[in-house]
């Protein structure tokens, strides 16, 4: 009874493979053909021996996408396991033994010898010209891994002056440049040293501003660095540094009053603590968590003549404000599909009297290697700034853009 049930399962699986859609059949053509081949006994093996383990995924230190290879190996292992189990349960179906099969004939070359009026039969040799040895080249490993990503996104609208709903022409451009310089952990497994230089600049036409034709709606220069020494598994003793400011002047609408400028505001944070760093074998999920129980934070307002430092959490008449406390930063990047990527970053600092935090999310949809669409959201909480009725201590920004993206990386 048990043999009959297994035979029925085997026949059902063959029918299922034969009824698969054409695309699926094309992907598993070789394995489906193997199921329909005659059973040939090769050697004695355990039932689990046919399953093939997955590869390590590091390609000997090279970052390669070997998921397709793992799927093919696993699929071949399942088919081979099914055939061998059938040989054990139904040995009468095995009509062939590999050792008893006739040897395939050797390839020969037949040449005529007119002088001897006979044919000469010789074994076919290997053409040495076609099989030259491959040059062995050393793979150069870099101590530093560089990644550069630059993008220019924009939105544009043209509205004729007689449009029934009214409206104004507008153009918004958003430039984004990020440079990552990280220590190669393949060569230095005990050390963690990641550096990121990031700048975002957004410019929009300002039809409602009588003094200017454009306005700056995004200006953020940020440098982030992490240095760590391995403690246990994915945990590192670490020191973190974060510096951010804006580079250009921005003004209040319909006014010559300055809203912000270089180092007004500016912020520097240095922390000591632990960092957790995780990256899956394919590199599609990367997670970093830094916890600094001991943290120093300084806020800067360089220009206190044209700007009110209290808007940035600094006391009147002072250029800086110093705080000691704790901070936490978490970063997660997930390549959901080859064309969809999600990045999120959470940062918070507290001196146990006030809290400030940022939560950024970027969802990218790639059209091809150079065109993509991005949805960017930034939620901020800062209790050191003045309280407003609508948002209280919360601030929010959202940008939907489409444009060009260029990426360069060394491995």
Coordinates of C-alpha atoms in Angstrom, one line a residue:
X1 CA 0.0 0.0 0.0
X2 CA 2.8 2.4 0.9
X3 CA 4.6 1.6 -2.4
X4 CA 1.4 2.3 -4.4
X5 CA 0.9 5.6 -2.7
X6 CA 4.4 6.7 -3.5
X7 CA 4.1 5.6 -7.1
X8 CA 0.8 7.6 -7.3
X9 CA 2.7 10.7 -5.9
X10 CA 5.4 10.2 -8.5
X11 CA 3.0 9.9 -11.4
X12 CA 1.1 13.0 -10.1
X13 CA 4.3 15.0 -9.9
X14 CA 5.2 14.1 -13.5
X15 CA 1.7 15.1 -14.7
X16 CA 2.0 18.4 -12.8
X17 CA 5.4 19.1 -14.5
X18 CA 3.8 18.3 -17.9
X19 CA 0.9 20.7 -17.2
X20 CA 3.1 23.6 -16.0
X21 CA 2.9 26.9 -18.0
X22 CA 5.3 27.4 -20.9
X23 CA 7.4 29.9 -18.9
X24 CA 7.8 27.6 -16.0
X25 CA 8.6 24.7 -18.3
X26 CA 11.3 26.8 -20.0
X27 CA 12.9 27.5 -16.6
X28 CA 12.9 23.8 -15.5
X29 CA 13.3 22.1 -18.9
X30 CA 16.4 20.1 -18.0
X31 CA 15.0 18.8 -14.7
X32 CA 11.7 17.9 -16.2
X33 CA 13.5 15.9 -18.9
X34 CA 15.5 14.1 -16.3
X35 CA 12.2 12.9 -14.6
X36 CA 11.1 11.3 -17.9
X37 CA 14.5 9.5 -18.5
X38 CA 14.8 5.8 -17.8
X39 CA 16.0 4.8 -14.3
X40 CA 19.7 4.0 -14.3
X41 CA 21.3 2.7 -11.1
X42 CA 24.6 4.5 -10.5
X43 CA 25.8 3.9 -7.0
X44 CA 24.6 3.3 -3.5
X45 CA 23.8 6.5 -1.6
X46 CA 21.8 7.7 1.4
X47 CA 18.4 9.4 0.7
X48 CA 19.8 12.7 1.8
X49 CA 23.0 12.6 -0.3
X50 CA 21.2 13.9 -3.4
X51 CA 20.3 17.2 -1.8
X52 CA 22.9 19.9 -2.7
X53 CA 23.6 22.5 -0.1
X54 CA 23.5 26.2 -1.0
X55 CA 26.7 28.0 -1.8
X56 CA 28.2 30.4 0.6
X57 CA 27.2 33.4 -1.5
X58 CA 30.5 35.3 -1.2
X59 CA 32.0 33.9 -4.4
X60 CA 35.4 33.6 -2.8
X61 CA 35.4 37.2 -1.6
X62 CA 33.7 38.5 -4.7
X63 CA 30.1 39.8 -4.4
X64 CA 28.0 37.9 -7.0
X65 CA 24.3 37.1 -7.3
X66 CA 24.2 33.3 -7.1
X67 CA 20.6 32.8 -6.2
X68 CA 19.8 31.4 -9.6
X69 CA 22.6 28.8 -9.1
X70 CA 21.2 27.8 -5.7
X71 CA 17.7 27.4 -7.1
X72 CA 19.0 25.2 -10.0
X73 CA 21.1 23.1 -7.6
X74 CA 18.2 22.6 -5.2
X75 CA 15.8 21.7 -8.0
X76 CA 18.2 19.2 -9.5
X77 CA 18.7 17.7 -6.0
X78 CA 14.9 17.2 -5.5
X79 CA 14.5 15.5 -8.8
X80 CA 17.5 13.2 -8.2
X81 CA 16.2 12.4 -4.8
X82 CA 12.8 11.4 -6.2
X83 CA 14.4 9.2 -8.8
X84 CA 16.6 7.4 -6.2
X85 CA 13.7 6.9 -3.8
X86 CA 11.7 5.3 -6.6
X87 CA 14.6 2.9 -7.3
X88 CA 14.5 1.8 -3.6
X89 CA 10.7 1.4 -3.5
X90 CA 10.3 -0.1 -7.0
X91 CA 13.6 -1.9 -7.9
X92 CA 11.7 -3.9 -10.7
X93 CA 11.5 -0.6 -12.6
X94 CA 15.3 -0.3 -12.8
X95 CA 16.4 -2.0 -16.0
X96 CA 19.8 -0.4 -16.3
X97 CA 23.0 -0.4 -14.3
X98 CA 25.7 2.1 -15.1
X99 CA 28.5 -0.5 -14.8
X100 CA 26.7 -2.9 -17.2
X101 CA 26.0 -0.3 -19.9
X102 CA 28.1 -0.4 -23.1
X103 CA 30.9 2.1 -23.3
X104 CA 30.4 4.9 -25.8
X105 CA 32.5 4.5 -28.9
X106 CA 35.6 6.6 -29.1
X107 CA 35.9 9.3 -31.8
X108 CA 38.3 8.3 -34.5
X109 CA 39.7 9.9 -37.6
X110 CA 39.8 7.9 -40.9
X111 CA 42.5 8.8 -43.4
X112 CA 43.1 7.2 -46.8
X113 CA 46.6 6.0 -47.8
X114 CA 46.6 5.6 -51.6
X115 CA 50.1 4.2 -51.8
X116 CA 49.1 1.2 -49.5
X117 CA 45.5 1.1 -50.8
X118 CA 44.2 1.1 -47.2
X119 CA 42.4 3.2 -44.7
X120 CA 44.1 4.3 -41.5
X121 CA 42.0 4.6 -38.4
X122 CA 43.4 6.8 -35.6
X123 CA 42.0 8.1 -32.3
X124 CA 41.0 11.7 -32.5
X125 CA 43.3 13.9 -30.6
X126 CA 42.8 17.3 -29.0
X127 CA 43.5 20.4 -31.0
X128 CA 45.9 22.3 -28.9
X129 CA 45.2 25.5 -30.7
X130 CA 41.6 25.4 -29.6
X131 CA 42.4 24.6 -26.0
X132 CA 45.1 27.0 -24.9
X133 CA 45.7 27.4 -21.2
X134 CA 44.0 30.3 -19.6
X135 CA 46.2 33.1 -18.2
X136 CA 46.0 33.2 -14.4
X137 CA 45.4 36.7 -13.1
X138 CA 45.4 37.8 -9.6
X139 CA 42.2 39.3 -8.3
X140 CA 43.1 42.6 -6.7
X141 CA 41.3 43.2 -3.4
X142 CA 40.7 46.7 -2.3
X143 CA 41.1 47.8 1.3
X144 CA 38.4 50.5 0.7
X145 CA 35.1 50.0 -1.0
X146 CA 33.8 53.2 -2.7
X147 CA 30.2 53.7 -3.8
X148 CA 29.1 56.9 -5.6
X149 CA 25.4 57.6 -6.3
X150 CA 24.3 60.8 -8.0
X151 CA 20.8 61.7 -9.1
X152 CA 18.9 64.6 -10.6
X153 CA 15.1 64.4 -10.2
X154 CA 12.4 66.9 -11.0
X155 CA 8.8 67.7 -11.4
X156 CA 7.4 70.2 -14.0
X157 CA 4.0 71.6 -14.7
X158 CA 2.9 74.0 -17.5
X159 CA -0.6 75.7 -17.2
X160 CA -1.9 78.0 -19.9
X161 CA -3.1 81.4 -18.7
X162 CA -6.7 80.6 -19.6
X163 CA -6.8 77.2 -17.8
X164 CA -10.4 77.0 -16.3
X165 CA -9.1 76.1 -12.8
X166 CA -6.3 78.6 -12.8
X167 CA -2.9 77.7 -11.5
X168 CA 0.8 78.6 -12.1
X169 CA 3.7 77.1 -14.0
X170 CA 6.2 75.5 -11.7
X171 CA 9.5 73.6 -11.9
X172 CA 11.1 71.6 -9.0
X173 CA 14.6 70.1 -9.2
X174 CA 16.2 67.9 -6.6
X175 CA 19.9 67.0 -6.8
X176 CA 21.2 64.2 -4.6
X177 CA 24.9 63.1 -4.2
X178 CA 26.1 60.4 -1.9
X179 CA 29.6 59.0 -1.5
X180 CA 30.3 55.9 0.7
X181 CA 33.8 54.9 1.7
X182 CA 33.9 51.7 3.8
X183 CA 36.6 49.5 5.0
X184 CA 36.6 46.1 3.3
X185 CA 35.5 43.6 6.0
X186 CA 36.6 40.6 3.9
X187 CA 40.2 41.7 4.4
X188 CA 39.7 43.3 7.8
X189 CA 37.0 41.1 9.6
X190 CA 37.6 42.6 13.0
X191 CA 37.2 46.2 12.0
X192 CA 34.2 48.3 11.1
X193 CA 34.8 51.7 9.5
X194 CA 32.0 53.2 7.4
X195 CA 32.0 56.8 6.1
X196 CA 29.1 58.6 4.2
X197 CA 29.1 62.0 2.7
X198 CA 25.6 63.1 1.6
X199 CA 24.3 66.3 0.1
X200 CA 20.7 67.1 -1.1
X201 CA 19.7 70.3 -2.8
X202 CA 16.2 71.2 -3.9
X203 CA 15.3 74.3 -5.9
X204 CA 11.8 75.3 -6.9
X205 CA 10.3 78.2 -8.9
X206 CA 8.7 80.7 -6.6
X207 CA 5.8 82.4 -8.4
X208 CA 4.4 83.6 -5.1
X209 CA 7.6 85.4 -4.1
X210 CA 7.8 89.0 -5.4
X211 CA 11.5 89.3 -4.7
X212 CA 12.9 86.0 -6.1
X213 CA 12.2 83.7 -9.0
X214 CA 13.2 80.6 -7.1
X215 CA 13.4 79.2 -3.6
X216 CA 15.5 76.5 -1.8
X217 CA 13.2 73.9 -0.3
X218 CA 16.0 71.4 0.5
X219 CA 19.6 72.0 1.5
X220 CA 21.2 69.4 3.7
X221 CA 24.9 68.5 3.9
X222 CA 25.7 65.6 6.1
X223 CA 28.8 63.5 7.1
X224 CA 28.4 60.3 9.0
X225 CA 31.2 58.1 10.3
X226 CA 31.4 54.8 12.3
X227 CA 34.5 53.2 13.7
X228 CA 34.3 49.9 15.5
X229 CA 36.3 46.9 16.7
X230 CA 34.6 43.5 16.9
X231 CA 33.4 42.4 20.3
X232 CA 31.3 39.3 19.6
X233 CA 29.5 38.0 16.4
X234 CA 28.0 41.1 14.8
X235 CA 28.6 43.5 17.7
X236 CA 31.4 46.1 17.7
X237 CA 32.7 48.5 20.2
X238 CA 32.2 51.8 18.3
X239 CA 32.6 55.5 18.1
X240 CA 30.2 57.5 15.9
X241 CA 30.3 61.0 14.4
X242 CA 27.5 62.9 12.8
X243 CA 27.8 66.5 11.3
X244 CA 25.1 68.3 9.3
X245 CA 24.4 71.8 8.1
X246 CA 23.2 73.6 5.0
X247 CA 25.5 75.3 2.5
X248 CA 23.4 78.1 0.9
X249 CA 21.3 81.0 2.1
X250 CA 17.5 80.6 2.2
X251 CA 15.1 83.5 2.8
X252 CA 11.5 84.0 4.1
X253 CA 9.0 84.4 1.2
X254 CA 8.4 88.0 0.1
X255 CA 11.1 89.2 2.5
X256 CA 14.8 89.8 2.7
X257 CA 14.9 88.2 6.1
X258 CA 17.4 85.2 6.3
X259 CA 15.8 81.9 7.2
X260 CA 19.0 79.8 7.3
X261 CA 22.6 79.8 6.0
X262 CA 25.9 77.9 6.3
X263 CA 26.4 76.7 9.9
X264 CA 23.2 78.4 10.9
X265 CA 22.0 76.0 12.0
X266 CA 24.8 73.3 12.2
X267 CA 25.0 70.3 14.4
X268 CA 27.8 67.9 15.6
X269 CA 27.3 64.7 17.6
X270 CA 30.0 62.3 18.8
X271 CA 29.1 59.1 20.7
X272 CA 30.7 56.1 22.3
X273 CA 28.9 52.7 22.6
X274 CA 28.1 49.6 20.6
X275 CA 27.2 49.0 17.0
X276 CA 25.4 46.0 15.5
X277 CA 26.1 45.3 11.8
X278 CA 24.3 42.7 9.7
X279 CA 24.3 41.9 6.0
X280 CA 22.8 38.8 4.5
X281 CA 24.9 36.6 2.2
X282 CA 23.4 38.1 -1.0
X283 CA 23.7 41.7 0.2
X284 CA 20.0 42.4 -0.3
X285 CA 19.3 43.3 3.4
X286 CA 21.7 45.5 5.3
X287 CA 21.0 46.6 8.9
X288 CA 23.1 48.7 11.2
X289 CA 22.2 49.7 14.8
X290 CA 24.4 52.1 16.8
X291 CA 23.7 52.7 20.5
X292 CA 25.8 55.4 22.3
X293 CA 25.0 55.8 26.0
X294 CA 27.7 58.5 26.2
X295 CA 27.1 61.2 23.6
X296 CA 28.1 64.8 23.1
X297 CA 26.0 67.1 21.0
X298 CA 26.6 70.7 20.0
X299 CA 24.2 73.0 18.1
X300 CA 25.7 76.0 16.1
X301 CA 24.2 79.2 14.9
X302 CA 27.0 81.2 13.2
X303 CA 25.0 84.3 12.3
X304 CA 23.1 85.6 15.3
X305 CA 22.7 89.1 13.9
X306 CA 20.3 88.2 11.0
X307 CA 19.0 85.0 12.6
X308 CA 17.2 84.2 15.9
X309 CA 19.2 81.4 17.6
X310 CA 16.2 80.4 19.6
X311 CA 14.7 78.9 16.4
X312 CA 17.4 76.3 16.5
X313 CA 17.3 75.5 20.3
X314 CA 20.1 77.9 21.3
X315 CA 19.7 80.5 24.0
X316 CA 19.5 84.2 22.9
X317 CA 22.9 85.9 22.2
X318 CA 24.8 82.6 22.1
X319 CA 26.3 80.9 19.0
X320 CA 26.4 77.3 20.4
X321 CA 24.6 75.0 22.8
X322 CA 26.4 72.0 24.4
X323 CA 24.6 68.9 25.6
X324 CA 25.6 65.5 27.0
X325 CA 23.3 62.6 26.7
X326 CA 22.6 59.4 24.6
X327 CA 21.8 58.8 21.0
X328 CA 20.7 55.9 18.9
X329 CA 20.8 55.4 15.1
X330 CA 19.3 52.6 13.0
X331 CA 19.7 52.1 9.3
X332 CA 18.1 49.5 7.1
X333 CA 18.3 48.9 3.4
X334 CA 16.3 46.2 1.6
X335 CA 16.4 45.4 -2.1
X336 CA 12.9 44.0 -2.3
X337 CA 13.2 43.2 -6.0
X338 CA 15.8 44.0 -8.6
X339 CA 13.9 47.2 -9.4
X340 CA 12.5 48.2 -5.9
X341 CA 14.7 49.4 -3.0
X342 CA 13.7 50.7 0.4
X343 CA 16.0 52.6 2.7
X344 CA 15.1 53.9 6.1
X345 CA 17.0 55.7 8.8
X346 CA 16.1 56.5 12.4
X347 CA 18.1 58.8 14.6
X348 CA 17.4 60.2 18.1
X349 CA 19.3 62.2 20.7
X350 CA 18.3 63.1 24.3
X351 CA 20.0 64.9 27.1
X352 CA 17.2 63.6 29.4
X353 CA 15.5 67.0 29.3
X354 CA 14.5 67.2 25.7
X355 CA 14.4 64.8 22.7
X356 CA 15.1 65.3 19.0
X357 CA 14.7 62.7 16.3
X358 CA 14.6 62.1 12.6
X359 CA 13.0 59.3 10.6
X360 CA 13.7 59.2 6.9
X361 CA 12.3 56.8 4.3
X362 CA 13.2 56.5 0.6
X363 CA 11.4 54.1 -1.7
X364 CA 13.0 53.8 -5.2
X365 CA 11.4 52.3 -8.3
X366 CA 13.9 51.7 -11.1
X367 CA 12.7 51.9 -14.7
X368 CA 16.2 51.0 -16.0
X369 CA 19.8 51.5 -15.0
X370 CA 19.5 55.3 -15.2
X371 CA 15.8 56.2 -14.7
X372 CA 13.9 55.8 -11.5
X373 CA 11.1 57.2 -9.3
X374 CA 11.6 58.0 -5.6
X375 CA 9.2 58.7 -2.7
X376 CA 11.0 60.4 0.1
X377 CA 9.5 61.2 3.5
X378 CA 11.1 62.9 6.5
X379 CA 9.5 63.0 9.9
X380 CA 11.2 65.1 12.6
X381 CA 10.6 65.8 16.3
X382 CA 12.6 68.5 18.1
X383 CA 11.4 69.6 21.5
X384 CA 14.1 72.3 21.7
X385 CA 12.4 74.4 18.9
X386 CA 9.4 76.7 19.6
X387 CA 6.0 75.0 19.9
X388 CA 3.5 75.7 17.1
X389 CA -0.2 75.1 17.2
X390 CA -0.7 72.9 14.1
X391 CA 2.3 70.5 14.4
X392 CA 3.5 71.2 17.9
X393 CA 7.1 69.8 18.0
X394 CA 6.6 67.7 14.9
X395 CA 7.8 68.5 11.4
X396 CA 7.2 66.6 8.2
X397 CA 8.4 66.7 4.6
X398 CA 7.4 64.5 1.6
X399 CA 8.9 64.5 -2.0
X400 CA 7.8 62.5 -5.0
X401 CA 10.3 62.8 -7.9
X402 CA 11.3 61.2 -11.2
X403 CA 14.7 61.5 -12.9
X404 CA 18.2 60.3 -13.7
X405 CA 20.4 58.3 -11.4
X406 CA 24.0 57.2 -11.8
X407 CA 25.8 54.7 -9.6
X408 CA 29.5 53.7 -9.5
X409 CA 31.0 51.2 -7.1
X410 CA 34.3 49.4 -6.5
X411 CA 34.5 45.9 -5.1

